[in-house]
PDB file of C-alpha atoms in Angstrom:
ATOM      1  CA  MET A 263    -144.649  31.280  29.741  1.00 63.00           C
ATOM      2  CA  THR A 264    -141.627  29.723  28.051  1.00 73.00           C
ATOM      3  CA  ASN A 265    -141.996  26.057  27.267  1.00 80.00           C
ATOM      4  CA  PRO A 266    -139.402  23.767  28.844  1.00 83.00           C
ATOM      5  CA  VAL A 267    -136.437  23.182  26.555  1.00 86.00           C
ATOM      6  CA  ILE A 268    -135.327  20.057  28.383  1.00 91.00           C
ATOM      7  CA  ARG A 269    -138.052  17.456  28.878  1.00 91.00           C
ATOM      8  CA  PRO A 270    -136.781  14.373  30.763  1.00 93.00           C
ATOM      9  CA  ARG A 271    -140.332  13.012  30.684  1.00 92.00           C
ATOM     10  CA  ARG A 272    -139.850  12.074  27.024  1.00 92.00           C
ATOM     11  CA  LEU A 273    -138.050   8.916  28.133  1.00 95.00           C
ATOM     12  CA  ARG A 274    -140.927   7.947  30.428  1.00 96.00           C
ATOM     13  CA  THR A 275    -143.803   8.154  27.962  1.00 96.00           C
ATOM     14  CA  SER A 276    -144.111   4.419  27.276  1.00 96.00           C
ATOM     15  CA  GLY A 277    -143.157   1.119  28.784  1.00 91.00           C
ATOM     16  CA  ALA A 278    -140.839   0.425  25.881  1.00 93.00           C
ATOM     17  CA  LEU A 279    -138.981   3.724  26.349  1.00 95.00           C
ATOM     18  CA  ARG A 280    -138.751   3.216  30.105  1.00 94.00           C
ATOM     19  CA  ARG A 281    -137.229  -0.233  29.589  1.00 91.00           C
ATOM     20  CA  LEU A 282    -134.770   1.118  27.035  1.00 94.00           C
ATOM     21  CA  ALA A 283    -133.664   3.954  29.325  1.00 95.00           C
ATOM     22  CA  SER A 284    -133.458   1.810  32.477  1.00 95.00           C
ATOM     23  CA  GLU A 285    -130.092   2.171  34.215  1.00 95.00           C
ATOM     24  CA  ILE A 286    -130.265  -0.915  36.438  1.00 95.00           C
ATOM     25  CA  ARG A 287    -131.843  -4.313  35.874  1.00 94.00           C
ATOM     26  CA  VAL A 288    -132.199  -7.370  38.056  1.00 97.00           C
ATOM     27  CA  HIS A 289    -131.308 -10.736  36.554  1.00 97.00           C
ATOM     28  CA  PRO A 290    -132.180 -14.114  38.125  1.00 98.00           C
ATOM     29  CA  ALA A 291    -128.502 -15.095  38.209  1.00 98.00           C
ATOM     30  CA  GLU A 292    -127.876 -12.201  40.619  1.00 98.00           C
ATOM     31  CA  LEU A 293    -130.218 -13.671  43.255  1.00 98.00           C
ATOM     32  CA  VAL A 294    -129.303 -16.059  46.065  1.00 98.00           C
ATOM     33  CA  LEU A 295    -131.918 -17.903  48.120  1.00 98.00           C
ATOM     34  CA  PRO A 296    -131.283 -18.350  51.863  1.00 98.00           C
ATOM     35  CA  MET A 297    -132.607 -21.777  52.897  1.00 98.00           C
ATOM     36  CA  PHE A 298    -133.095 -23.319  56.342  1.00 98.00           C
ATOM     37  CA  VAL A 299    -132.689 -27.082  56.731  1.00 98.00           C
ATOM     38  CA  ARG A 300    -133.704 -28.864  59.929  1.00 97.00           C
ATOM     39  CA  GLU A 301    -133.199 -32.341  61.270  1.00 95.00           C
ATOM     40  CA  GLY A 302    -136.198 -34.590  60.826  1.00 92.00           C
ATOM     41  CA  ASP A 303    -138.480 -35.730  58.035  1.00 91.00           C
ATOM     42  CA  GLU A 304    -141.005 -32.894  58.096  1.00 92.00           C
ATOM     43  CA  GLN A 305    -140.666 -29.292  57.022  1.00 94.00           C
ATOM     44  CA  ARG A 306    -142.017 -26.607  59.347  1.00 96.00           C
ATOM     45  CA  ALA A 307    -143.509 -23.217  58.582  1.00 97.00           C
ATOM     46  CA  ILE A 308    -141.870 -20.105  60.040  1.00 97.00           C
ATOM     47  CA  SER A 309    -144.704 -17.995  61.437  1.00 96.00           C
ATOM     48  CA  SER A 310    -142.908 -14.649  61.205  1.00 96.00           C
ATOM     49  CA  MET A 311    -141.840 -15.290  57.589  1.00 97.00           C
ATOM     50  CA  PRO A 312    -144.948 -16.310  55.620  1.00 97.00           C
ATOM     51  CA  GLY A 313    -144.014 -18.601  52.745  1.00 96.00           C
ATOM     52  CA  VAL A 314    -140.607 -19.538  54.202  1.00 97.00           C
ATOM     53  CA  VAL A 315    -140.038 -22.900  55.900  1.00 98.00           C
ATOM     54  CA  GLN A 316    -137.503 -24.983  57.746  1.00 97.00           C
ATOM     55  CA  HIS A 317    -136.883 -27.687  55.156  1.00 98.00           C
ATOM     56  CA  SER A 318    -136.227 -31.350  55.635  1.00 98.00           C
ATOM     57  CA  ILE A 319    -133.443 -32.789  53.506  1.00 98.00           C
ATOM     58  CA  ASP A 320    -135.997 -34.135  51.035  1.00 97.00           C
ATOM     59  CA  SER A 321    -137.967 -30.898  50.717  1.00 98.00           C
ATOM     60  CA  ALA A 322    -134.679 -28.988  50.402  1.00 98.00           C
ATOM     61  CA  ARG A 323    -133.796 -31.172  47.440  1.00 98.00           C
ATOM     62  CA  ARG A 324    -137.096 -30.310  45.768  1.00 98.00           C
ATOM     63  CA  ALA A 325    -136.682 -26.611  46.533  1.00 98.00           C
ATOM     64  CA  ALA A 326    -133.151 -26.666  45.119  1.00 98.00           C
ATOM     65  CA  ARG A 327    -134.395 -28.169  41.853  1.00 98.00           C
ATOM     66  CA  GLN A 328    -137.052 -25.459  41.652  1.00 98.00           C
ATOM     67  CA  ALA A 329    -134.429 -22.796  42.322  1.00 98.00           C
ATOM     68  CA  ALA A 330    -132.167 -24.168  39.599  1.00 98.00           C
ATOM     69  CA  GLU A 331    -135.061 -24.220  37.132  1.00 97.00           C
ATOM     70  CA  ALA A 332    -135.810 -20.581  37.995  1.00 97.00           C
ATOM     71  CA  GLY A 333    -132.232 -19.698  37.042  1.00 97.00           C
ATOM     72  CA  ILE A 334    -131.116 -18.079  40.280  1.00 98.00           C
ATOM     73  CA  GLY A 335    -127.435 -17.893  41.135  1.00 98.00           C
ATOM     74  CA  GLY A 336    -127.209 -19.871  44.337  1.00 98.00           C
ATOM     75  CA  ILE A 337    -128.563 -21.156  47.630  1.00 98.00           C
ATOM     76  CA  MET A 338    -127.177 -20.205  51.039  1.00 98.00           C
ATOM     77  CA  LEU A 339    -127.799 -23.001  53.564  1.00 98.00           C
ATOM     78  CA  PHE A 340    -128.419 -22.586  57.288  1.00 98.00           C
ATOM     79  CA  GLY A 341    -128.650 -25.618  59.578  1.00 97.00           C
ATOM     80  CA  VAL A 342    -131.224 -26.124  62.318  1.00 97.00           C
ATOM     81  CA  PRO A 343    -129.926 -28.925  64.572  1.00 96.00           C
ATOM     82  CA  SER A 344    -131.939 -30.806  67.183  1.00 94.00           C
ATOM     83  CA  ARG A 345    -129.079 -30.670  69.726  1.00 95.00           C
ATOM     84  CA  ARG A 346    -126.744 -27.862  70.688  1.00 96.00           C
ATOM     85  CA  ASP A 347    -123.769 -27.488  73.012  1.00 96.00           C
ATOM     86  CA  ALA A 348    -121.345 -24.852  74.231  1.00 96.00           C
ATOM     87  CA  THR A 349    -118.876 -25.117  71.349  1.00 96.00           C
ATOM     88  CA  GLY A 350    -121.295 -26.020  68.561  1.00 97.00           C
ATOM     89  CA  THR A 351    -119.868 -29.456  67.814  1.00 97.00           C
ATOM     90  CA  GLY A 352    -122.707 -30.152  65.385  1.00 97.00           C
ATOM     91  CA  ALA A 353    -121.199 -27.587  63.047  1.00 98.00           C
ATOM     92  CA  THR A 354    -118.105 -29.717  62.444  1.00 98.00           C
ATOM     93  CA  ASP A 355    -119.753 -33.141  62.555  1.00 98.00           C
ATOM     94  CA  PRO A 356    -119.634 -34.584  59.018  1.00 97.00           C
ATOM     95  CA  ASN A 357    -123.133 -35.880  59.677  1.00 97.00           C
ATOM     96  CA  GLY A 358    -124.372 -32.640  61.197  1.00 97.00           C
ATOM     97  CA  ILE A 359    -127.436 -31.215  59.496  1.00 98.00           C
ATOM     98  CA  LEU A 360    -125.674 -28.402  57.626  1.00 98.00           C
ATOM     99  CA  ASN A 361    -122.993 -30.655  56.184  1.00 98.00           C
ATOM    100  CA  LEU A 362    -125.554 -33.326  55.311  1.00 98.00           C
ATOM    101  CA  ALA A 363    -127.683 -30.723  53.545  1.00 98.00           C
ATOM    102  CA  ALA A 364    -124.722 -29.398  51.574  1.00 98.00           C
ATOM    103  CA  ARG A 365    -123.832 -32.888  50.333  1.00 98.00           C
ATOM    104  CA  ALA A 366    -127.444 -33.637  49.471  1.00 98.00           C
ATOM    105  CA  LEU A 367    -127.940 -30.462  47.441  1.00 98.00           C
ATOM    106  CA  VAL A 368    -124.623 -30.732  45.617  1.00 98.00           C
ATOM    107  CA  ASP A 369    -125.624 -34.275  44.718  1.00 97.00           C
ATOM    108  CA  GLU A 370    -129.068 -33.095  43.616  1.00 97.00           C
ATOM    109  CA  ILE A 371    -128.208 -30.123  41.431  1.00 96.00           C
ATOM    110  CA  GLY A 372    -124.479 -30.247  40.751  1.00 92.00           C
ATOM    111  CA  ASP A 373    -123.311 -27.047  39.081  1.00 92.00           C
ATOM    112  CA  ALA A 374    -126.787 -25.801  38.163  1.00 97.00           C
ATOM    113  CA  LEU A 375    -126.344 -23.177  40.873  1.00 96.00           C
ATOM    114  CA  VAL A 376    -123.819 -22.429  43.611  1.00 98.00           C
ATOM    115  CA  VAL A 377    -124.394 -24.337  46.862  1.00 98.00           C
ATOM    116  CA  GLN A 378    -123.216 -22.130  49.709  1.00 98.00           C
ATOM    117  CA  THR A 379    -123.063 -22.643  53.481  1.00 98.00           C
ATOM    118  CA  ASP A 380    -123.260 -20.323  56.462  1.00 98.00           C
ATOM    119  CA  LEU A 381    -120.042 -20.540  58.434  1.00 98.00           C
ATOM    120  CA  CYS A 382    -121.056 -19.444  61.924  1.00 97.00           C
ATOM    121  CA  LEU A 383    -121.625 -21.176  65.249  1.00 97.00           C
ATOM    122  CA  ASP A 384    -124.816 -19.437  66.391  1.00 95.00           C
ATOM    123  CA  GLU A 385    -127.140 -22.127  65.002  1.00 95.00           C
ATOM    124  CA  PHE A 386    -125.174 -24.828  66.838  1.00 97.00           C
ATOM    125  CA  THR A 387    -124.376 -23.339  70.256  1.00 97.00           C
ATOM    126  CA  ASP A 388    -126.651 -23.703  73.270  1.00 95.00           C
ATOM    127  CA  HIS A 389    -126.022 -20.053  74.188  1.00 95.00           C
ATOM    128  CA  GLY A 390    -126.799 -18.778  70.685  1.00 93.00           C
ATOM    129  CA  HIS A 391    -123.673 -16.693  70.204  1.00 95.00           C
ATOM    130  CA  CYS A 392    -121.549 -16.807  67.070  1.00 96.00           C
ATOM    131  CA  GLY A 393    -118.478 -18.054  68.891  1.00 95.00           C
ATOM    132  CA  VAL A 394    -116.964 -19.822  71.868  1.00 96.00           C
ATOM    133  CA  LEU A 395    -117.546 -18.208  75.266  1.00 96.00           C
ATOM    134  CA  ALA A 396    -114.716 -17.465  77.681  1.00 96.00           C
ATOM    135  CA  ALA A 397    -115.053 -18.125  81.405  1.00 95.00           C
ATOM    136  CA  ASP A 398    -116.401 -14.619  82.020  1.00 95.00           C
ATOM    137  CA  GLY A 399    -119.080 -15.027  79.339  1.00 92.00           C
ATOM    138  CA  HIS A 400    -117.645 -12.883  76.560  1.00 94.00           C
ATOM    139  CA  VAL A 401    -117.121 -14.279  73.067  1.00 96.00           C
ATOM    140  CA  ASP A 402    -113.496 -15.375  72.761  1.00 97.00           C
ATOM    141  CA  ASN A 403    -112.410 -14.164  69.324  1.00 98.00           C
ATOM    142  CA  ASP A 404    -109.290 -16.288  68.859  1.00 97.00           C
ATOM    143  CA  ALA A 405    -110.746 -19.500  70.285  1.00 97.00           C
ATOM    144  CA  THR A 406    -113.662 -19.008  67.901  1.00 98.00           C
ATOM    145  CA  LEU A 407    -111.302 -18.758  64.936  1.00 98.00           C
ATOM    146  CA  GLU A 408    -110.101 -22.284  65.653  1.00 98.00           C
ATOM    147  CA  ARG A 409    -113.685 -23.538  65.485  1.00 98.00           C
ATOM    148  CA  TYR A 410    -114.164 -21.631  62.224  1.00 98.00           C
ATOM    149  CA  ARG A 411    -111.112 -23.354  60.756  1.00 98.00           C
ATOM    150  CA  ASP A 412    -112.660 -26.727  61.547  1.00 98.00           C
ATOM    151  CA  MET A 413    -116.030 -25.623  60.151  1.00 98.00           C
ATOM    152  CA  ALA A 414    -114.381 -24.509  56.933  1.00 98.00           C
ATOM    153  CA  LEU A 415    -112.845 -27.937  56.411  1.00 98.00           C
ATOM    154  CA  ALA A 416    -116.109 -29.723  57.216  1.00 98.00           C
ATOM    155  CA  GLN A 417    -118.124 -27.579  54.818  1.00 98.00           C
ATOM    156  CA  ALA A 418    -115.585 -27.690  52.005  1.00 98.00           C
ATOM    157  CA  THR A 419    -115.359 -31.463  52.368  1.00 98.00           C
ATOM    158  CA  ALA A 420    -119.168 -31.636  52.168  1.00 98.00           C
ATOM    159  CA  GLY A 421    -118.972 -29.923  48.788  1.00 98.00           C
ATOM    160  CA  SER A 422    -119.894 -26.321  49.596  1.00 98.00           C
ATOM    161  CA  ALA A 423    -118.499 -24.102  46.844  1.00 98.00           C
ATOM    162  CA  LEU A 424    -118.683 -20.882  48.847  1.00 98.00           C
ATOM    163  CA  LEU A 425    -118.405 -20.359  52.608  1.00 98.00           C
ATOM    164  CA  GLY A 426    -120.349 -17.444  54.099  1.00 98.00           C
ATOM    165  CA  LEU A 427    -118.360 -16.141  57.058  1.00 98.00           C
ATOM    166  CA  SER A 428    -121.051 -14.387  59.090  1.00 97.00           C
ATOM    167  CA  GLY A 429    -119.656 -14.471  62.635  1.00 97.00           C
ATOM    168  CA  MET A 430    -117.920 -11.059  62.593  1.00 97.00           C
ATOM    169  CA  MET A 431    -114.794 -12.278  64.372  1.00 97.00           C
ATOM    170  CA  ASP A 432    -111.615 -10.300  63.769  1.00 98.00           C
ATOM    171  CA  GLY A 433    -109.292 -12.200  61.436  1.00 98.00           C
ATOM    172  CA  GLN A 434    -111.870 -14.802  60.368  1.00 98.00           C
ATOM    173  CA  VAL A 435    -111.211 -14.440  56.650  1.00 98.00           C
ATOM    174  CA  ALA A 436    -107.462 -14.878  57.013  1.00 98.00           C
ATOM    175  CA  ALA A 437    -107.898 -17.900  59.293  1.00 98.00           C
ATOM    176  CA  VAL A 438    -110.360 -19.662  56.990  1.00 98.00           C
ATOM    177  CA  ARG A 439    -108.453 -18.835  53.798  1.00 98.00           C
ATOM    178  CA  GLU A 440    -105.228 -20.195  55.259  1.00 98.00           C
ATOM    179  CA  THR A 441    -106.923 -23.399  56.412  1.00 98.00           C
ATOM    180  CA  LEU A 442    -108.614 -23.995  53.073  1.00 98.00           C
ATOM    181  CA  ASP A 443    -105.411 -23.402  51.122  1.00 98.00           C
ATOM    182  CA  ASP A 444    -103.333 -25.624  53.420  1.00 98.00           C
ATOM    183  CA  ASN A 445    -105.756 -28.511  52.978  1.00 98.00           C
ATOM    184  CA  GLY A 446    -106.240 -28.576  49.219  1.00 98.00           C
ATOM    185  CA  PHE A 447    -109.356 -26.403  48.995  1.00 98.00           C
ATOM    186  CA  GLU A 448    -107.789 -23.507  47.110  1.00 98.00           C
ATOM    187  CA  ASP A 449    -110.844 -23.258  44.847  1.00 98.00           C
ATOM    188  CA  THR A 450    -113.392 -22.949  47.666  1.00 98.00           C
ATOM    189  CA  ALA A 451    -114.546 -19.337  47.712  1.00 98.00           C
ATOM    190  CA  VAL A 452    -114.941 -17.130  50.785  1.00 98.00           C
ATOM    191  CA  LEU A 453    -117.802 -14.685  51.181  1.00 98.00           C
ATOM    192  CA  ALA A 454    -117.110 -12.258  54.029  1.00 98.00           C
ATOM    193  CA  TYR A 455    -120.075 -10.772  55.854  1.00 98.00           C
ATOM    194  CA  SER A 456    -117.923  -7.688  56.235  1.00 98.00           C
ATOM    195  CA  ALA A 457    -120.363  -4.971  57.284  1.00 98.00           C
ATOM    196  CA  LYS A 458    -122.831  -6.953  59.378  1.00 98.00           C
ATOM    197  CA  TYR A 459    -124.703  -4.640  61.700  1.00 98.00           C
ATOM    198  CA  ALA A 460    -126.293  -5.351  65.100  1.00 97.00           C
ATOM    199  CA  SER A 461    -129.768  -4.882  63.669  1.00 97.00           C
ATOM    200  CA  ALA A 462    -133.329  -5.192  64.912  1.00 95.00           C
ATOM    201  CA  PHE A 463    -134.263  -6.545  61.484  1.00 95.00           C
ATOM    202  CA  TYR A 464    -132.923 -10.031  62.271  1.00 95.00           C
ATOM    203  CA  GLY A 465    -135.888 -10.854  64.510  1.00 91.00           C
ATOM    204  CA  PRO A 466    -137.680 -13.414  62.295  1.00 93.00           C
ATOM    205  CA  PHE A 467    -134.365 -15.136  61.527  1.00 91.00           C
ATOM    206  CA  ARG A 468    -134.096 -16.049  65.208  1.00 90.00           C
ATOM    207  CA  GLU A 469    -137.293 -18.045  64.841  1.00 92.00           C
ATOM    208  CA  ALA A 470    -136.110 -19.538  61.556  1.00 93.00           C
ATOM    209  CA  VAL A 471    -132.999 -21.088  63.152  1.00 92.00           C
ATOM    210  CA  ALA A 472    -134.664 -21.704  66.564  1.00 89.00           C
ATOM    211  CA  SER A 473    -132.066 -19.416  68.137  1.00 91.00           C
ATOM    212  CA  THR A 474    -131.255 -19.816  71.835  1.00 88.00           C
ATOM    213  CA  LEU A 475    -129.612 -16.395  72.080  1.00 89.00           C
ATOM    214  CA  VAL A 476    -130.020 -14.445  75.311  1.00 81.00           C
ATOM    215  CA  GLY A 477    -128.807 -10.862  75.133  1.00 82.00           C
ATOM    216  CA  ASP A 478    -127.333  -9.379  71.956  1.00 90.00           C
ATOM    217  CA  ARG A 479    -124.301  -9.416  69.676  1.00 94.00           C
ATOM    218  CA  ARG A 480    -123.261  -5.781  69.982  1.00 94.00           C
ATOM    219  CA  THR A 481    -119.717  -6.645  71.056  1.00 95.00           C
ATOM    220  CA  TYR A 482    -118.936  -8.108  67.642  1.00 95.00           C
ATOM    221  CA  GLN A 483    -121.513  -6.893  65.120  1.00 97.00           C
ATOM    222  CA  LEU A 484    -121.282  -3.296  63.906  1.00 97.00           C
ATOM    223  CA  ASP A 485    -122.952  -0.320  65.564  1.00 98.00           C
ATOM    224  CA  PRO A 486    -125.816   0.872  63.299  1.00 98.00           C
ATOM    225  CA  ALA A 487    -124.544   4.445  63.758  1.00 98.00           C
ATOM    226  CA  ASN A 488    -121.238   3.734  62.010  1.00 98.00           C
ATOM    227  CA  ARG A 489    -120.919   4.210  58.264  1.00 98.00           C
ATOM    228  CA  ARG A 490    -117.150   4.490  57.798  1.00 98.00           C
ATOM    229  CA  GLU A 491    -116.534   1.424  59.951  1.00 98.00           C
ATOM    230  CA  GLY A 492    -118.439  -0.699  57.462  1.00 98.00           C
ATOM    231  CA  VAL A 493    -116.031   0.343  54.713  1.00 98.00           C
ATOM    232  CA  ARG A 494    -113.057  -0.338  56.974  1.00 98.00           C
ATOM    233  CA  GLU A 495    -114.285  -3.852  57.758  1.00 98.00           C
ATOM    234  CA  ALA A 496    -114.756  -4.570  54.057  1.00 98.00           C
ATOM    235  CA  GLN A 497    -111.237  -3.377  53.256  1.00 98.00           C
ATOM    236  CA  LEU A 498    -109.776  -5.572  56.001  1.00 98.00           C
ATOM    237  CA  ASP A 499    -111.578  -8.615  54.582  1.00 98.00           C
ATOM    238  CA  ILE A 500    -110.400  -7.826  51.068  1.00 98.00           C
ATOM    239  CA  ASP A 501    -106.837  -7.583  52.370  1.00 98.00           C
ATOM    240  CA  GLU A 502    -107.225 -10.948  54.128  1.00 98.00           C
ATOM    241  CA  GLY A 503    -108.236 -12.690  50.916  1.00 98.00           C
ATOM    242  CA  ALA A 504    -112.028 -12.575  50.708  1.00 98.00           C
ATOM    243  CA  ASP A 505    -113.438 -13.351  47.279  1.00 98.00           C
ATOM    244  CA  ILE A 506    -116.683 -11.440  47.929  1.00 98.00           C
ATOM    245  CA  VAL A 507    -117.682  -8.944  50.619  1.00 98.00           C
ATOM    246  CA  MET A 508    -121.198  -8.310  51.870  1.00 98.00           C
ATOM    247  CA  VAL A 509    -123.315  -5.712  53.645  1.00 98.00           C
ATOM    248  CA  LYS A 510    -126.104  -6.910  55.949  1.00 98.00           C
ATOM    249  CA  PRO A 511    -128.882  -5.841  56.327  1.00 98.00           C
ATOM    250  CA  ALA A 512    -129.402  -4.266  52.935  1.00 98.00           C
ATOM    251  CA  GLY A 513    -132.360  -1.886  52.996  1.00 97.00           C
ATOM    252  CA  SER A 514    -131.362   0.219  56.010  1.00 97.00           C
ATOM    253  CA  TYR A 515    -127.705   0.334  55.005  1.00 98.00           C
ATOM    254  CA  LEU A 516    -127.801   1.350  51.351  1.00 98.00           C
ATOM    255  CA  ASP A 517    -125.358   4.164  52.127  1.00 98.00           C
ATOM    256  CA  VAL A 518    -122.814   1.679  53.466  1.00 98.00           C
ATOM    257  CA  LEU A 519    -123.461  -0.595  50.497  1.00 98.00           C
ATOM    258  CA  ALA A 520    -122.821   2.251  48.074  1.00 98.00           C
ATOM    259  CA  ASP A 521    -119.609   3.173  49.904  1.00 98.00           C
ATOM    260  CA  VAL A 522    -118.318  -0.399  49.867  1.00 98.00           C
ATOM    261  CA  ALA A 523    -119.220  -0.855  46.200  1.00 98.00           C
ATOM    262  CA  ALA A 524    -117.348   2.338  45.331  1.00 98.00           C
ATOM    263  CA  MET A 525    -114.103   1.169  46.950  1.00 98.00           C
ATOM    264  CA  SER A 526    -114.149  -2.572  46.291  1.00 98.00           C
ATOM    265  CA  ASP A 527    -112.344  -4.274  43.431  1.00 97.00           C
ATOM    266  CA  ILE A 528    -114.064  -7.594  44.199  1.00 98.00           C
ATOM    267  CA  PRO A 529    -117.799  -8.458  44.035  1.00 98.00           C
ATOM    268  CA  VAL A 530    -120.073  -6.876  46.627  1.00 98.00           C
ATOM    269  CA  TRP A 531    -123.244  -8.608  47.778  1.00 98.00           C
ATOM    270  CA  ALA A 532    -126.049  -7.596  50.122  1.00 98.00           C
ATOM    271  CA  TYR A 533    -128.461  -9.593  52.283  1.00 98.00           C
ATOM    272  CA  GLN A 534    -132.119  -8.565  52.322  1.00 98.00           C
ATOM    273  CA  VAL A 535    -132.786  -9.934  55.778  1.00 98.00           C
ATOM    274  CA  SER A 536    -135.742 -11.609  57.450  1.00 97.00           C
ATOM    275  CA  GLY A 537    -137.179  -8.428  58.946  1.00 97.00           C
ATOM    276  CA  GLU A 538    -137.171  -6.692  55.577  1.00 98.00           C
ATOM    277  CA  TYR A 539    -139.019  -9.675  54.121  1.00 98.00           C
ATOM    278  CA  ALA A 540    -141.503  -9.846  57.003  1.00 98.00           C
ATOM    279  CA  MET A 541    -142.389  -6.146  56.874  1.00 98.00           C
ATOM    280  CA  ILE A 542    -143.323  -6.226  53.195  1.00 98.00           C
ATOM    281  CA  GLU A 543    -145.255  -9.479  53.599  1.00 98.00           C
ATOM    282  CA  ALA A 544    -147.154  -8.109  56.603  1.00 98.00           C
ATOM    283  CA  ALA A 545    -148.035  -4.818  54.913  1.00 98.00           C
ATOM    284  CA  ALA A 546    -149.101  -6.627  51.742  1.00 98.00           C
ATOM    285  CA  ALA A 547    -151.272  -9.024  53.733  1.00 98.00           C
ATOM    286  CA  GLN A 548    -153.124  -6.003  55.112  1.00 98.00           C
ATOM    287  CA  GLY A 549    -153.612  -4.596  51.630  1.00 98.00           C
ATOM    288  CA  TRP A 550    -151.542  -1.542  52.459  1.00 98.00           C
ATOM    289  CA  ILE A 551    -149.007  -1.952  49.640  1.00 98.00           C
ATOM    290  CA  ASP A 552    -148.760  -3.673  46.282  1.00 98.00           C
ATOM    291  CA  ARG A 553    -146.760  -6.784  47.183  1.00 98.00           C
ATOM    292  CA  ARG A 554    -145.146  -7.505  43.821  1.00 98.00           C
ATOM    293  CA  ARG A 555    -144.166  -3.903  43.168  1.00 98.00           C
ATOM    294  CA  ALA A 556    -142.755  -3.568  46.682  1.00 98.00           C
ATOM    295  CA  VAL A 557    -140.686  -6.746  46.318  1.00 98.00           C
ATOM    296  CA  GLU A 558    -139.355  -5.702  42.929  1.00 98.00           C
ATOM    297  CA  GLU A 559    -138.564  -2.160  44.053  1.00 98.00           C
ATOM    298  CA  SER A 560    -136.845  -3.274  47.239  1.00 98.00           C
ATOM    299  CA  VAL A 561    -134.465  -5.618  45.399  1.00 98.00           C
ATOM    300  CA  LEU A 562    -133.893  -3.118  42.586  1.00 98.00           C
ATOM    301  CA  SER A 563    -132.881  -0.484  45.142  1.00 98.00           C
ATOM    302  CA  ILE A 564    -130.249  -2.832  46.571  1.00 98.00           C
ATOM    303  CA  ARG A 565    -128.837  -3.437  43.105  1.00 98.00           C
ATOM    304  CA  ARG A 566    -128.952   0.300  42.373  1.00 98.00           C
ATOM    305  CA  ALA A 567    -126.902   1.011  45.509  1.00 98.00           C
ATOM    306  CA  GLY A 568    -124.143  -1.214  44.148  1.00 98.00           C
ATOM    307  CA  ALA A 569    -124.805  -4.847  45.036  1.00 98.00           C
ATOM    308  CA  ASP A 570    -123.640  -7.317  42.406  1.00 98.00           C
ATOM    309  CA  ALA A 571    -125.893  -9.992  43.921  1.00 98.00           C
ATOM    310  CA  VAL A 572    -128.665 -10.034  46.514  1.00 98.00           C
ATOM    311  CA  LEU A 573    -129.558 -12.685  49.074  1.00 98.00           C
ATOM    312  CA  THR A 574    -133.338 -12.551  49.310  1.00 98.00           C
ATOM    313  CA  TYR A 575    -136.109 -14.899  50.420  1.00 98.00           C
ATOM    314  CA  TRP A 576    -138.000 -13.886  47.280  1.00 98.00           C
ATOM    315  CA  ALA A 577    -135.225 -15.113  44.980  1.00 98.00           C
ATOM    316  CA  VAL A 578    -137.175 -17.874  43.230  1.00 98.00           C
ATOM    317  CA  GLU A 579    -140.441 -15.970  43.026  1.00 98.00           C
ATOM    318  CA  LEU A 580    -138.733 -12.845  41.729  1.00 98.00           C
ATOM    319  CA  ALA A 581    -136.731 -14.859  39.190  1.00 98.00           C
ATOM    320  CA  THR A 582    -139.969 -16.396  37.939  1.00 97.00           C
ATOM    321  CA  TRP A 583    -141.523 -12.947  37.474  1.00 97.00           C
ATOM    322  CA  LEU A 584    -138.439 -11.737  35.612  1.00 96.00           C
ATOM    323  CA  LYS A 585    -138.537 -14.698  33.230  1.00 91.00           C
ATOM    324  CA  GLU A 586    -142.246 -14.142  32.593  1.00 90.00           C
ATOM    325  CA  GLU A 587    -141.574 -10.511  31.688  1.00 86.00           C
ATOM    326  CA  GLN A 588    -138.906 -11.552  29.207  1.00 81.00           C
ATOM    327  CA  ALA A 589    -141.030 -14.261  27.591  1.00 71.00           C
TER     328      ALA A 589
END
């Protein structure tokens, strides 16, 4: 038998060689922590997301300091209000929970990391949809854009450096960019949730924000069967002035992520969503998988598919592991 001439295994024979030959690495600065902030003085555990909580303002401040010390890139804030109404007025109230949280965290950590805010109405509406409802019950795209304009001003005024447009309304990037520029917020960045799919993996998130949604969001979020449409949505958002585009969820849509990364000339992010987090935590709790290896591999795969940054609930923990490995 002829011995192999080409032996790729040579570069796998030791940890040092494997590190040297590694094509992709994860760095703490490429991680963004989603954080939920509720009204009230007490934080609350989220049963479907072990280790994740609804923060109070005070506990959010402490968590933000910890995140900054870990060296991650940013925090994406979601508000959990105590009162909701049909048009989500709490989203544009300067003293609404999301705007209060943004001001508090900017005050706490300054430029140590990027304070970001979710620009969507679903957390603030009593019907749980991402926009304003028309008389017949459908989400009115253009009426919703007017609410998004007001949200953009409220969040930028509160100090948010980056607005995460997650509502999947047609024309939302153009509307928000125009409003920001017309009101002196030219430097406030826009992250477009461009390819956001109508996914089953958002389940635990509904608990995290105490969602009141009845029904689904299939009339505005993308059909999971559609790959090319995700690229089209990203291109539209780029053309409208987005600074960053994103694919959500990440793990089940790595093909879309790779496609978007291949065509985009601006940064591409991905969101490792609540269901992805919950599945690994549940399997690890049963002893079925190695938790740390599964977490590391799942985030690495998202980076490998082309994400420049990853929103993940493991951001701080993973950053801590990475720093320990480098020490």
